[in-house]
Every structure is written in C-alpha cells, then in structure tokens.
Coordinates of C-alpha atoms in Angstrom, one line a residue:
Chain A
M13 CA -50.9 10.9 33.1
N14 CA -48.9 13.8 31.7
I15 CA -45.7 12.7 29.9
S16 CA -44.6 16.2 29.1
A17 CA -44.7 17.2 32.8
A18 CA -42.3 14.3 33.6
R19 CA -40.1 15.4 30.7
G20 CA -40.0 18.9 32.0
F21 CA -39.1 17.7 35.4
F22 CA -36.3 15.6 34.1
L23 CA -34.8 18.4 32.0
D24 CA -35.0 20.8 34.9
L25 CA -33.4 18.4 37.3
Q26 CA -30.5 17.8 34.9
A27 CA -29.9 21.5 34.6
R28 CA -30.0 22.1 38.3
I29 CA -27.7 19.3 39.1
V30 CA -25.2 20.4 36.4
A31 CA -25.3 24.0 37.7
D32 CA -24.4 22.9 41.3
L33 CA -21.7 20.6 40.1
E34 CA -20.2 23.3 37.9
N35 CA -20.2 25.6 40.9
I36 CA -18.2 23.1 43.1
D37 CA -15.9 22.0 40.3
G38 CA -15.2 25.4 38.8
R39 CA -15.4 24.2 35.2
R40 CA -18.3 24.0 32.8
F41 CA -19.8 20.7 31.7
R42 CA -19.6 19.9 28.0
R43 CA -23.0 19.5 26.3
D44 CA -23.7 16.9 23.6
E45 CA -27.1 16.6 22.1
W46 CA -27.8 13.4 20.1
T47 CA -30.7 11.8 18.3
R48 CA -31.4 8.1 17.9
P49 CA -32.2 6.8 14.4
E50 CA -35.1 4.6 15.8
G51 CA -36.7 7.5 17.6
G52 CA -35.9 10.1 20.3
G53 CA -32.6 11.2 21.6
G54 CA -30.9 12.9 24.6
I55 CA -28.7 15.6 26.0
A56 CA -25.4 14.4 27.6
R57 CA -23.7 16.8 30.0
L58 CA -20.2 15.7 30.7
I59 CA -17.0 16.7 32.5
E60 CA -13.6 15.1 32.2
D61 CA -10.1 15.6 33.7
S62 CA -11.2 18.4 35.9
S63 CA -9.8 19.2 39.4
V64 CA -12.8 17.9 41.4
L65 CA -14.6 15.6 39.0
E66 CA -12.2 13.4 37.1
R67 CA -15.0 12.1 34.9
G68 CA -18.8 12.5 35.2
G69 CA -22.0 12.6 33.2
V70 CA -25.4 13.9 33.9
N71 CA -27.5 12.6 31.1
F72 CA -31.0 13.2 30.0
S73 CA -32.6 10.9 27.4
H74 CA -36.0 10.3 25.9
V75 CA -36.2 7.5 23.5
T76 CA -39.2 6.0 21.7
G77 CA -39.8 2.8 19.8
D78 CA -42.5 1.1 17.8
R79 CA -42.4 -2.3 19.5
L80 CA -41.4 -2.9 23.1
P81 CA -38.9 -5.8 23.3
A82 CA -40.1 -8.7 25.3
S83 CA -36.9 -8.6 27.3
A84 CA -37.8 -5.2 28.7
T85 CA -41.1 -6.4 30.1
A86 CA -40.5 -9.7 31.9
S87 CA -43.0 -8.7 34.6
R88 CA -45.7 -7.5 32.1
P89 CA -45.7 -10.0 29.2
G90 CA -49.0 -8.7 27.9
I91 CA -47.5 -5.4 26.7
A92 CA -44.6 -6.7 24.6
G93 CA -44.8 -5.3 21.0
R94 CA -46.5 -2.0 22.0
A95 CA -45.3 1.4 21.1
W96 CA -43.2 2.7 24.0
E97 CA -41.1 5.6 25.3
A98 CA -38.5 5.8 28.0
M99 CA -37.1 8.9 29.6
G100 CA -35.1 9.9 32.5
V101 CA -31.9 11.4 34.0
S102 CA -28.9 9.2 34.8
L103 CA -25.7 10.4 36.4
V104 CA -22.4 8.9 37.6
L105 CA -19.7 11.1 39.1
H106 CA -16.1 9.9 39.6
P107 CA -14.3 12.5 41.7
R108 CA -10.5 12.7 41.4
N109 CA -9.9 12.6 45.2
P110 CA -9.8 8.9 46.3
Y111 CA -11.4 10.0 49.6
A112 CA -14.5 11.3 47.7
P113 CA -16.9 8.5 46.8
T114 CA -18.3 7.7 43.3
V115 CA -22.1 8.3 43.2
H116 CA -24.9 7.2 40.9
M117 CA -28.4 8.5 40.6
N118 CA -31.2 7.7 38.2
V119 CA -34.8 8.6 37.8
R120 CA -36.9 7.3 34.9
L121 CA -40.3 6.8 33.4
L122 CA -41.3 4.1 31.0
V123 CA -44.6 4.1 29.0
A124 CA -46.1 1.4 26.9
H125 CA -48.8 3.0 24.8
A126 CA -52.2 1.5 24.4
A127 CA -52.3 -1.4 22.0
G128 CA -52.8 -0.1 18.5
A129 CA -51.4 3.4 19.2
R130 CA -48.4 4.3 17.1
A131 CA -45.4 6.2 18.3
D132 CA -44.7 9.2 16.0
K133 CA -41.0 9.2 17.0
A134 CA -41.4 12.4 18.9
M135 CA -44.3 12.1 21.3
A136 CA -46.9 9.4 21.2
P137 CA -50.5 10.3 21.9
E138 CA -51.5 9.7 25.5
S139 CA -54.4 7.5 26.4
P140 CA -56.0 6.1 29.6
A141 CA -55.0 2.7 28.3
D142 CA -51.3 3.5 28.4
E143 CA -49.3 1.6 30.9
W144 CA -46.5 3.3 32.7
W145 CA -44.0 2.8 35.5
F146 CA -41.3 4.8 37.3
G147 CA -38.0 3.7 38.5
G148 CA -34.8 5.1 40.0
G149 CA -32.6 5.4 43.0
M150 CA -29.2 6.6 44.1
D151 CA -26.2 4.8 45.7
L152 CA -22.8 5.6 47.0
T153 CA -19.5 3.8 46.3
P154 CA -16.6 4.9 48.5
Y155 CA -13.0 3.9 48.1
Y156 CA -12.1 5.0 51.6
G157 CA -15.1 4.6 53.9
F158 CA -16.4 7.3 56.2
T159 CA -19.2 6.4 58.6
D160 CA -20.4 10.1 58.5
D161 CA -20.7 10.0 54.8
A162 CA -22.7 6.7 54.6
V163 CA -25.0 7.8 57.4
H164 CA -25.7 11.2 55.8
F165 CA -26.4 9.6 52.4
H166 CA -28.8 7.1 53.8
R167 CA -30.5 9.7 56.0
T168 CA -31.1 11.8 53.0
C169 CA -32.5 8.8 51.1
R170 CA -34.8 8.1 54.0
D171 CA -36.0 11.8 54.0
A172 CA -36.7 11.7 50.3
L173 CA -39.1 8.7 50.7
A174 CA -40.6 9.6 54.2
P175 CA -43.7 11.3 52.7
F176 CA -44.6 8.2 50.7
G177 CA -45.2 5.6 53.4
D178 CA -43.7 4.0 56.4
N179 CA -42.1 1.0 54.7
V180 CA -41.0 2.5 51.4
H181 CA -37.5 3.5 52.5
A182 CA -36.8 0.1 54.1
K183 CA -38.0 -1.7 51.0
Y184 CA -36.0 0.4 48.5
K185 CA -32.9 0.3 50.7
K186 CA -33.0 -3.5 50.6
W187 CA -33.7 -3.5 46.9
C188 CA -30.6 -1.3 46.4
D189 CA -28.5 -3.8 48.4
D190 CA -29.8 -6.7 46.4
Y191 CA -29.4 -5.0 43.0
F192 CA -26.0 -3.4 43.4
F193 CA -24.3 -6.7 44.2
L194 CA -21.4 -8.2 42.3
R195 CA -22.5 -11.8 42.3
H196 CA -19.3 -13.1 40.8
R197 CA -17.4 -11.7 43.8
G198 CA -20.0 -12.0 46.5
E199 CA -19.4 -8.3 47.2
P200 CA -21.7 -5.2 47.3
R201 CA -20.8 -2.4 44.9
G202 CA -20.7 0.1 47.7
V203 CA -22.6 1.2 50.8
G204 CA -25.9 1.3 49.0
G205 CA -28.7 3.8 49.0
I206 CA -32.1 3.2 47.4
F207 CA -33.4 1.5 44.3
F208 CA -36.9 1.0 42.9
D209 CA -38.5 -0.2 39.7
D210 CA -41.9 -1.0 38.3
L211 CA -43.5 1.7 40.4
N212 CA -47.1 2.4 39.6
E213 CA -48.9 2.0 42.9
G214 CA -51.1 4.8 44.1
G215 CA -51.6 6.7 40.8
Y216 CA -49.4 8.6 38.4
E217 CA -49.3 11.8 40.5
R218 CA -48.0 10.0 43.6
C219 CA -45.4 8.0 41.6
L220 CA -44.2 11.1 39.8
A221 CA -43.9 12.9 43.2
L222 CA -41.9 10.1 44.7
T223 CA -39.6 9.9 41.8
R224 CA -39.3 13.7 41.8
S225 CA -38.4 13.6 45.5
V226 CA -35.6 11.1 44.9
G227 CA -34.1 13.2 42.1
E228 CA -34.5 16.4 44.1
H229 CA -32.7 14.9 47.2
F230 CA -29.6 14.0 45.2
L231 CA -27.8 17.2 45.7
A232 CA -28.5 17.2 49.5
A233 CA -27.3 13.6 49.7
Y234 CA -24.1 14.0 47.8
M235 CA -22.8 17.6 47.7
P236 CA -21.9 17.8 51.5
I237 CA -19.8 14.6 51.1
L238 CA -18.0 15.9 48.0
E239 CA -17.5 19.2 49.7
R240 CA -15.7 17.7 52.7
R241 CA -13.6 15.1 50.8
K242 CA -12.6 16.9 47.6
D243 CA -9.6 18.7 49.1
M244 CA -8.3 16.0 51.5
P245 CA -4.5 15.3 50.9
F246 CA -3.8 12.0 49.1
G247 CA -0.9 10.3 47.5
E248 CA 0.0 7.5 45.0
R249 CA -1.1 4.8 47.4
E250 CA -4.7 6.2 47.6
R251 CA -4.8 6.8 43.8
D252 CA -3.7 3.3 43.2
F253 CA -6.3 1.8 45.5
Q254 CA -9.0 4.0 43.9
A255 CA -8.0 2.8 40.4
Y256 CA -8.1 -0.9 41.6
R257 CA -11.5 -0.5 43.2
R258 CA -12.9 1.3 40.2
G259 CA -12.4 -2.0 38.4
R260 CA -15.4 -3.3 40.4
Y261 CA -17.5 -0.4 39.1
V262 CA -16.7 -1.4 35.5
E263 CA -17.4 -5.1 36.3
F264 CA -20.8 -4.3 37.8
N265 CA -21.9 -1.9 35.1
L266 CA -20.9 -4.1 32.1
V267 CA -21.8 -7.5 33.5
W268 CA -24.8 -7.0 35.8
D269 CA -26.4 -3.6 35.2
R270 CA -29.6 -4.1 33.3
G271 CA -29.9 -0.5 32.2
T272 CA -26.4 -0.5 30.7
L273 CA -26.9 -3.8 28.9
F274 CA -30.4 -2.7 27.6
G275 CA -28.8 0.5 26.3
L276 CA -25.9 -1.1 24.6
Q277 CA -27.9 -3.9 23.1
S278 CA -30.7 -1.7 21.9
N279 CA -28.6 0.7 19.9
G280 CA -28.4 3.4 22.5
R281 CA -25.7 6.0 22.4
A282 CA -22.7 4.0 23.6
E283 CA -20.5 6.9 24.6
A284 CA -23.3 8.4 26.8
I285 CA -24.1 5.1 28.4
L286 CA -20.4 4.4 29.0
M287 CA -19.9 7.7 30.8
S288 CA -20.5 5.6 33.9
L289 CA -17.1 4.0 33.5
P290 CA -14.2 5.6 35.4
P291 CA -11.4 7.5 33.7
I292 CA -8.6 5.3 34.8
V293 CA -8.8 1.7 36.1
K294 CA -6.4 -1.0 37.1
W295 CA -6.9 -4.8 37.4
R296 CA -4.5 -7.1 39.3
Y297 CA -4.9 -10.8 40.1
D298 CA -6.5 -11.8 43.4
W299 CA -5.2 -8.7 45.2
K300 CA -6.3 -8.0 48.8
P301 CA -5.3 -5.0 50.9
E302 CA -3.2 -5.6 54.0
P303 CA -5.3 -6.1 57.1
G304 CA -6.1 -3.0 59.1
P305 CA -6.9 0.5 58.2
P306 CA -7.5 2.2 56.0
E307 CA -7.9 0.0 52.8
A308 CA -9.0 -3.2 54.5
R309 CA -11.6 -1.4 56.5
L310 CA -13.5 -0.7 53.3
Y311 CA -14.2 -4.4 53.0
T312 CA -14.8 -5.2 56.6
D313 CA -16.8 -2.1 57.7
F314 CA -18.4 -0.7 54.6
L315 CA -19.0 -3.3 51.9
V316 CA -21.3 -5.2 54.3
Q317 CA -24.9 -4.3 53.6
K318 CA -25.7 -3.0 57.1
D319 CA -28.4 -0.6 58.4
W320 CA -26.6 2.7 58.5
L321 CA -29.5 4.5 60.3
E322 CA -29.5 2.4 63.5
Chain B
M16 CA -13.8 -40.8 22.9
N17 CA -11.1 -40.4 25.4
I18 CA -11.5 -37.5 27.7
S19 CA -8.3 -38.1 29.6
A20 CA -6.3 -37.8 26.3
A21 CA -7.8 -34.4 25.8
R22 CA -7.1 -33.4 29.4
G23 CA -3.5 -34.5 29.0
F24 CA -3.1 -32.5 25.8
F25 CA -4.6 -29.4 27.4
L26 CA -2.3 -29.6 30.4
D27 CA 0.8 -30.2 28.2
L28 CA -0.1 -27.3 25.9
Q29 CA -0.4 -25.0 28.9
A30 CA 3.0 -26.0 30.2
R31 CA 4.7 -25.6 26.8
I32 CA 3.2 -22.1 26.2
V33 CA 4.1 -20.9 29.7
A34 CA 7.7 -22.2 29.3
D35 CA 8.2 -20.3 26.0
L36 CA 6.6 -17.1 27.5
E37 CA 8.8 -17.4 30.6
N38 CA 11.7 -17.6 28.2
I39 CA 10.9 -14.5 26.3
D40 CA 9.8 -12.5 29.4
G41 CA 12.7 -13.6 31.7
R42 CA 10.4 -14.0 34.7
R43 CA 8.5 -17.0 36.0
F44 CA 4.7 -17.2 35.9
R45 CA 2.8 -17.6 39.2
R46 CA 0.9 -20.8 39.6
D47 CA -2.5 -20.8 41.3
E48 CA -4.4 -24.1 41.6
W49 CA -8.1 -23.9 42.5
T50 CA -11.1 -26.2 43.0
R51 CA -14.7 -25.4 42.3
P52 CA -17.2 -26.4 45.1
E53 CA -19.7 -27.7 42.5
G54 CA -17.0 -29.9 40.9
G55 CA -13.7 -29.7 39.2
G56 CA -11.1 -26.9 39.3
G57 CA -8.1 -25.6 37.4
I58 CA -4.6 -24.3 37.3
A59 CA -4.1 -20.6 36.6
R60 CA -0.6 -19.5 35.4
L61 CA -0.2 -15.8 35.6
I62 CA 2.3 -13.0 35.2
E63 CA 1.9 -9.4 36.1
D64 CA 3.9 -6.2 36.0
S65 CA 6.8 -7.8 34.1
S66 CA 9.0 -6.1 31.5
V67 CA 7.6 -7.9 28.4
L68 CA 4.2 -9.0 29.7
E69 CA 2.4 -6.4 31.7
R70 CA -0.4 -8.8 32.6
G71 CA -1.2 -12.3 31.2
G72 CA -2.8 -15.6 32.1
V73 CA -2.6 -19.1 30.6
N74 CA -5.3 -21.0 32.4
F75 CA -6.3 -24.6 32.4
S76 CA -9.7 -25.6 33.8
H77 CA -11.7 -28.8 34.0
V78 CA -15.1 -28.2 35.6
T79 CA -17.9 -30.7 36.0
G80 CA -21.6 -30.4 36.9
D81 CA -24.6 -32.5 37.5
R82 CA -27.0 -30.7 35.3
L83 CA -26.1 -28.9 32.1
P84 CA -27.8 -25.4 32.1
A85 CA -30.3 -24.9 29.3
S86 CA -28.5 -21.6 28.5
A87 CA -25.3 -23.6 27.6
T88 CA -27.0 -25.7 25.0
A89 CA -29.1 -23.5 22.9
S90 CA -28.3 -25.5 19.8
R91 CA -28.9 -28.9 21.5
P92 CA -32.0 -28.5 23.6
G93 CA -32.3 -32.3 24.1
I94 CA -29.2 -32.5 26.4
A95 CA -30.1 -29.9 29.0
G96 CA -30.0 -31.4 32.5
R97 CA -27.4 -34.0 31.8
A98 CA -24.2 -34.4 33.7
W99 CA -21.4 -32.5 31.9
E100 CA -17.8 -31.5 32.0
A101 CA -15.9 -28.7 30.3
M102 CA -12.2 -28.4 30.0
G103 CA -9.7 -26.3 28.1
V104 CA -6.9 -23.8 28.0
S105 CA -7.6 -20.1 27.7
L106 CA -5.0 -17.4 27.5
V107 CA -4.8 -13.6 27.1
L108 CA -1.6 -11.7 27.0
H109 CA -1.3 -7.9 27.4
P110 CA 2.3 -6.9 26.6
R111 CA 3.6 -3.7 28.1
N112 CA 4.9 -2.3 24.8
P113 CA 2.1 -0.5 22.9
Y114 CA 3.5 -1.8 19.6
A115 CA 3.0 -5.4 20.7
P116 CA -0.5 -6.6 20.2
T117 CA -2.7 -8.3 22.8
V118 CA -3.5 -11.9 21.9
H119 CA -6.2 -14.4 22.9
M120 CA -6.2 -18.2 22.4
N121 CA -8.6 -20.8 23.6
V122 CA -9.1 -24.5 23.0
R123 CA -11.9 -26.4 24.8
L124 CA -13.9 -29.6 25.0
L125 CA -17.4 -29.9 26.3
V126 CA -19.0 -33.2 27.1
A127 CA -22.7 -33.9 28.0
H128 CA -22.8 -37.4 29.5
A129 CA -25.3 -40.0 28.5
A130 CA -28.7 -39.4 30.1
G131 CA -28.7 -41.1 33.5
A132 CA -25.0 -41.0 34.0
R133 CA -23.8 -39.1 37.1
A134 CA -20.8 -37.0 37.3
D135 CA -18.6 -38.0 40.2
K136 CA -17.1 -34.5 40.4
A137 CA -13.8 -35.8 39.3
M138 CA -14.2 -37.8 36.0
A139 CA -17.5 -39.0 34.8
P140 CA -17.7 -42.5 33.2
E141 CA -17.4 -42.4 29.4
S142 CA -20.1 -43.9 27.3
P143 CA -20.8 -44.1 23.5
A144 CA -24.0 -42.1 24.2
D145 CA -22.0 -39.1 25.5
E146 CA -22.2 -36.1 23.4
W147 CA -19.2 -33.8 23.0
W148 CA -18.0 -30.8 21.0
F149 CA -14.8 -28.9 20.7
G150 CA -14.3 -25.2 20.3
G151 CA -11.5 -22.7 20.2
G152 CA -9.6 -20.1 18.2
M153 CA -7.1 -17.3 18.5
D154 CA -7.3 -13.6 17.6
L155 CA -5.0 -10.6 17.6
T156 CA -5.7 -7.1 18.9
P157 CA -3.1 -4.5 18.0
Y158 CA -2.9 -1.0 19.3
Y159 CA -0.6 0.1 16.5
G160 CA -1.2 -1.9 13.3
F161 CA 1.6 -3.7 11.4
T162 CA 0.6 -5.4 8.1
D163 CA 3.4 -7.9 8.6
D164 CA 2.1 -9.0 12.0
A165 CA -1.5 -9.4 10.8
V166 CA -0.5 -11.3 7.7
H167 CA 1.9 -13.6 9.7
F168 CA -0.8 -14.3 12.3
H169 CA -3.5 -15.1 9.7
R170 CA -1.1 -17.3 7.7
T171 CA -0.3 -19.3 10.7
C172 CA -4.0 -19.7 11.5
R173 CA -4.5 -20.9 7.9
D174 CA -1.6 -23.4 8.3
A175 CA -3.1 -24.8 11.5
L176 CA -6.3 -25.6 9.7
A177 CA -5.0 -26.6 6.2
P178 CA -5.0 -30.4 7.0
F179 CA -8.6 -30.4 7.9
G180 CA -10.3 -29.3 4.7
D181 CA -10.3 -26.7 2.0
N182 CA -13.0 -24.4 3.5
V183 CA -12.3 -24.8 7.1
H184 CA -10.0 -21.8 7.5
A185 CA -12.3 -19.4 5.5
K186 CA -15.2 -20.5 7.6
Y187 CA -13.4 -20.1 10.9
K188 CA -11.9 -16.8 9.9
K189 CA -15.3 -15.3 9.1
W190 CA -16.7 -16.8 12.4
C191 CA -13.9 -14.9 14.2
D192 CA -14.7 -11.7 12.5
D193 CA -18.4 -12.1 13.4
Y194 CA -17.8 -13.1 17.0
F195 CA -15.2 -10.6 18.0
F196 CA -17.2 -7.6 17.1
L197 CA -18.3 -4.8 19.5
R198 CA -21.9 -4.3 18.3
H199 CA -22.4 -1.3 20.5
R200 CA -19.6 0.5 18.6
G201 CA -19.9 -1.2 15.2
E202 CA -16.2 -2.0 15.5
P203 CA -14.1 -5.2 15.3
R204 CA -12.1 -6.1 18.4
G205 CA -8.9 -6.4 16.4
V206 CA -7.6 -7.9 13.2
G207 CA -9.2 -11.3 13.9
G208 CA -7.9 -14.8 13.4
I209 CA -10.0 -17.9 13.8
F210 CA -12.9 -19.0 15.9
F211 CA -15.0 -22.2 16.0
D212 CA -17.5 -23.8 18.3
D213 CA -19.9 -26.8 18.3
L214 CA -17.3 -28.9 16.4
N215 CA -18.1 -32.6 16.3
E216 CA -18.1 -33.3 12.5
G217 CA -15.9 -36.2 11.3
G218 CA -15.4 -38.0 14.6
Y219 CA -13.7 -37.4 17.9
E220 CA -10.2 -38.1 16.7
R221 CA -10.4 -35.6 13.8
C222 CA -11.9 -32.9 16.0
L223 CA -9.3 -33.4 18.7
A224 CA -6.6 -33.2 16.1
L225 CA -8.0 -30.0 14.7
T226 CA -8.3 -28.4 18.1
R227 CA -4.8 -29.7 19.0
S228 CA -3.4 -28.1 15.8
V229 CA -4.9 -24.7 16.7
G230 CA -3.4 -24.9 20.2
E231 CA 0.0 -26.0 18.9
H232 CA 0.1 -23.2 16.3
F233 CA -0.3 -20.5 18.9
L234 CA 3.4 -20.0 19.7
A235 CA 4.3 -19.9 16.0
A236 CA 1.5 -17.4 15.4
Y237 CA 2.3 -15.0 18.2
M238 CA 5.9 -15.3 19.4
P239 CA 7.6 -13.8 16.3
I240 CA 5.3 -10.8 16.6
L241 CA 6.0 -10.3 20.3
E242 CA 9.8 -10.8 19.6
R243 CA 10.0 -8.0 17.1
R244 CA 7.7 -5.5 18.9
K245 CA 8.6 -5.9 22.6
D246 CA 11.7 -3.7 22.5
M247 CA 10.5 -0.9 20.1
P248 CA 10.9 2.5 21.7
F249 CA 7.7 4.2 22.9
G250 CA 6.6 7.1 25.0
E251 CA 3.6 8.5 26.9
R252 CA 1.6 9.1 23.8
E253 CA 1.7 5.4 22.8
R254 CA 1.0 4.2 26.3
D255 CA -2.0 6.5 26.5
F256 CA -3.4 5.3 23.2
Q257 CA -2.8 1.7 24.4
A258 CA -4.7 2.3 27.7
Y259 CA -7.6 4.0 25.8
R260 CA -7.9 1.1 23.3
R261 CA -7.7 -1.5 26.0
G262 CA -11.0 -0.1 27.2
R263 CA -12.5 -1.8 24.1
Y264 CA -11.1 -5.1 25.2
V265 CA -12.8 -4.7 28.6
E266 CA -16.1 -3.8 26.9
F267 CA -16.0 -6.8 24.6
N268 CA -15.1 -9.3 27.3
L269 CA -17.6 -8.1 29.9
V270 CA -20.5 -7.2 27.6
W271 CA -20.4 -9.7 24.7
D272 CA -18.1 -12.6 25.4
R273 CA -20.2 -15.7 26.1
G274 CA -17.3 -17.6 27.8
T275 CA -16.7 -14.8 30.2
L276 CA -20.4 -14.3 31.1
F277 CA -21.0 -18.1 31.4
G278 CA -18.0 -18.3 33.7
L279 CA -19.0 -15.3 35.9
Q280 CA -22.6 -16.4 36.1
S281 CA -21.9 -20.0 36.8
N282 CA -19.7 -19.5 39.9
G283 CA -16.5 -19.9 38.0
R284 CA -13.3 -18.5 39.5
A285 CA -13.7 -14.8 38.9
E286 CA -10.1 -13.8 39.3
A287 CA -9.0 -16.4 36.7
I288 CA -11.7 -15.4 34.3
L289 CA -10.9 -11.8 34.7
M290 CA -7.2 -12.3 33.9
S291 CA -8.3 -11.3 30.4
L292 CA -8.7 -7.7 31.5
P293 CA -5.8 -5.4 30.9
P294 CA -3.7 -4.0 33.8
I295 CA -4.4 -0.4 33.3
V296 CA -7.3 1.1 31.2
K297 CA -8.6 4.6 30.4
W298 CA -12.0 5.7 29.2
R299 CA -12.7 9.1 27.8
Y300 CA -15.8 10.5 26.1
D301 CA -16.2 10.2 22.3
W302 CA -12.5 10.4 21.7
K303 CA -11.1 10.0 18.2
P304 CA -7.4 10.1 17.2
E305 CA -6.3 12.8 14.8
P306 CA -6.5 11.8 11.1
G307 CA -3.4 10.2 9.7
P308 CA -0.8 7.9 11.1
P309 CA -0.2 6.3 13.3
E310 CA -3.2 6.1 15.6
A311 CA -6.0 6.8 13.1
R312 CA -4.5 4.1 10.8
L313 CA -5.5 1.5 13.3
Y314 CA -9.2 2.3 12.6
T315 CA -8.9 2.9 8.9
D316 CA -6.5 0.1 7.9
F317 CA -6.7 -2.6 10.6
L318 CA -10.1 -2.7 12.3
V319 CA -11.8 -3.4 9.0
Q320 CA -12.4 -7.2 8.7
K321 CA -10.4 -7.7 5.5
D322 CA -8.8 -10.7 3.9
W323 CA -5.2 -10.5 5.1
L324 CA -4.0 -13.4 2.9
E325 CA -4.8 -11.9 -0.5

C-alpha cells in the first residue's frame, strides 16, 4: 500500500477537474486551504454565482485521527479505536441552467493503521497490518430529464468499471440506486450512476486503479451534458421548478447522506461539507407538477430506477 | 391519566392558535387531514405565500404503534417494544418580513402502554401501569435582533412556568439553549426560549397543566412581536439576509432535531414534518456580514445564549 500515491492521485484529479470546469465556465474557482485541529486538512475549490455554475465545490481533504470512531466501522468492529486517516475528492456542481443536471462525484480512501501505531497528524507510518478500503461513485440529478443525458452518463460509468470485472458495474449501479434514495418520500434522488464502499477485494493496486478509473471518467461523463444544456433558453417557470426540486437535494444530504453527517458530527469543515447544498432553494407543501411534460415527466420517466443501458 | 383530555386540549390549542393567526394574516389556513398506515394520523393546518406568513404550519398529530422503537426510549430501556402512542401540536411560522422572527412551539405527550396491552390503532386502553411523559417548549429565531422582542418572549416563557416551581424556568431555559444549538457551526439557532422532555414528575395532572400552560402562553409570547414587526419597511438586502440565515434553520432541523429525524425515519407524514422548512433559502460559502449594525449585531448581540431577564 502506498498512501502518498493515492494522495497524489486525488490532488491531481482535483486540479484537472477544476481546470476543465474553469474552462467551460469562464471564471476561476476560489481556493480555500484549511487545517483541522484534530489532524489533517484540505483544499476547497469553489465557485459561486457564475454564469454556468451557480454554485459548486471540488474539494480535496486528508484528515487523520488517533481513534477511529465505532460509528465509522460498523462492518469492521475489530478496528474501532485505531489511528486512522481518510482522504479523497468530493464534488457537487449546481449549474444555473435548470436544464443542466446537478452532479456529484466522490472518490476516497480510508486507512485504519495497525493496532498500536500512532498517527503523527501528518502521515502515519505504513505497515502491512494496516487495513484500508476505497469508496466512491458519481450520480446525476436532473431537474428536466433527457434520455440522452442519462444514457450517456450511465454508459460512461459502465466504461469506467468495465476493466474490473463483468458484474462490477451492475453491482455498483444498484448500490447507487439503493443509496441515493429519499426514504421519507419513497423517491430516488436522481437518475443514479454508480456507488461503492468498503472496497478492498483483489489487492490495493487493483482497488486504487478502479477508484482512479471512476474519478478519471467523471469529466467524460458530465462535461458533454453540461456543454449541451448550459445555454438552453429558460424562464421563471423552469427556475422555480429547479429551486423546488433542489429542496430534495438538501433533504437527502442533510438527513440521509452518511458522509455529510459523519463530517458535520466529527468536527469537519462545515462550510466545505455544505458546498453540496444548492445556492437557492424553495419548499412548498405537498406540491406536485401538473400531469404531462415537461415537469411531471421527471417523476414518471426519470426518477424510477430503471436500466438506462437496455 | 386521561389521554382523551390531553387530546382534547391539543386539538383545542391548535384551533385557537390558527384562529388568531388567521386574524392577523387575513387569510385562511389550509386544512389537510391524514392517516398513518401503521396507526393514527393528524390534522395539518398550513399557510403559504401570504402577506404576513410566508410559510407556516400548526400541526396536530396522534400516532400509535405496536412496538415502541428502542431508539425512542434511550432513557427508559425497559419499555422498548411496548404499544405506544404519541400526540401533540407542533408549529413553525416563517413570516415574510425579515424583521419578524421565525418561531417554533411544540407540546406533546408520549405513552408507553402497560406490557401486554395492545394498541387498537385508534385509542389503546388506559391502565395504571402505562408510562407517560410530556415534552415541549418554544423558541424564537430572529433575522434582525430586537432586545424588546427577546425580553418579551423570555418573560412570557417565565410566566408560563412560574406556577410550577422556582427553578423550572431556569432549567428549561438552559435546556433550550443546549438543544437548539448548531454544533457543526458552534452557533445557537436563535435567542432561545424554553425546552423540556421526559416530564413526569409530580403526577399526570401537574405535568399536563405545565404543558398546557406552555401551549397557552404561545400567543402571548409571539403575537405582540409579529404585530409590531410585520409591517416594518424592508428591501432586498433584508430579504437576502433572511434567506441566508434561514439556511441555518434547515441545517438544524434536518441534521440535529430529534423530532424531525424520528418523524422522517418512522414513516411520518413527510410534508407535514417538513412544514418547518422555510419557503425560500440561500446558501453561500463562508459568508459573514460586514461588521457593525444591523446584520453583524445578530451574531454579536443575539446569538449568544445570554440571560434576557436580567
């Protein structure tokens, strides 16, 4: 295992994604470097109130701790209390144009150091007894659905995972559908994508390669969609529907998303974590769009957890 | 114990509060009655997009279950699994005028029926072996702080609790400060008020009387404040600050509020629970108001957990 290779990959991925987004948006991302009193820190890259991206963050973080909380290791009870580190890139982009979907991507590595090892708050020593696992994924949340966009996104996700086994994509596609689901509304967050966690099968090099492939396919998955939607004409009706539907994004992230809750409850950097929240959001009681296109089609044709590659 | 007396009080309180709010707003509240498949139901009274109240709900609910979840009874592990019922009134009002504060009030009764009793999904039989406890409170969340408003609200809370013991108000005031606190930001939700839970000291009649007093002091606590703020002139600057600060309300309710989470995770009526969310909300990264009045004074002079009655 080579933690610094993973760190280098994450930092490089963040830089490449930000560069392409700056290119399409025309404005530079803000940079905000932060440190965490308990160990580690991160680099937040942010854009707000721009013409293409109304709000977005592409955040790198690498945080360390002396004692892994039991809550973080439900599936590995033996390693609670060990020194640990977590690193990765997490991004959410909220385009201004209601026809352009919101997107989320995350790639991450968690390490629980061998019992007895002590984190030095910068980089803990590596040992063959360290335990590690990767996680990540990407998923798309349209406000107005386009079949072409959903198919392209899912195809690119499939391509990202194709080299790693015949059933990997199907498994991670279903995992994404199961995870990004608003249980209190019985409604998927969007059209899905891929999601994985606890990945350590097949050795560190394979798992890093898989995670790297997911991260590196993000631009191919999303940029063509953003490119063809960002300049579509829209009016107040579309902006209003977008603001209403963005409420679902807030509900999912604050009520159900384990990463957000773990971050907020473990003294993470709140402002960087909450970059996933949209810039402007509306709630109204028990509202439903009128039957027929285009708004009602989002519910009937897109928020349905189907196989987009058939 | 007389559950139907409590139910009658809650229904009457809801009706009286709605009547006074309709009087000040000039528009009628919508009424939405619902049933819960697992047992019980409620009556939601709602107003949206009106001149005084931009969004608000005054909700009654009375839900029943066959088996009390262990998560609901951390302080009473012996009663998990019993038939239970929960009833109460919960309200949140978001006025349109940024000078008028958001307010929350809740009064509730939980009953765990004697072991072996079965809920009949309407009204379980009462028994001396039933366990019960009351909870509730009210708290004020200004966007622009006024000392007069905070003092009046806290004085009324003190008056509501004065008949029930010398230390009750001080205890419930501190409980409110502790509970309505955004730990991820190190920031109180507002200027506080009172909060209590697990109340069963002194017998059922005393506890019902205390809870009743809290509910019945709500109008006296809030209406004079709404009356003097609802017509103050304001502009885009004040609306923008209000929308930004409302984001904190969303963060608290979805991340930290146990009632909201219990409701959403136990198949409660999502739309009624989420009536606590504001109609329009903005998030922006690491934003702080300029030093000095009036916006920065909210942080320095009001979100500080002080004794407003000194």
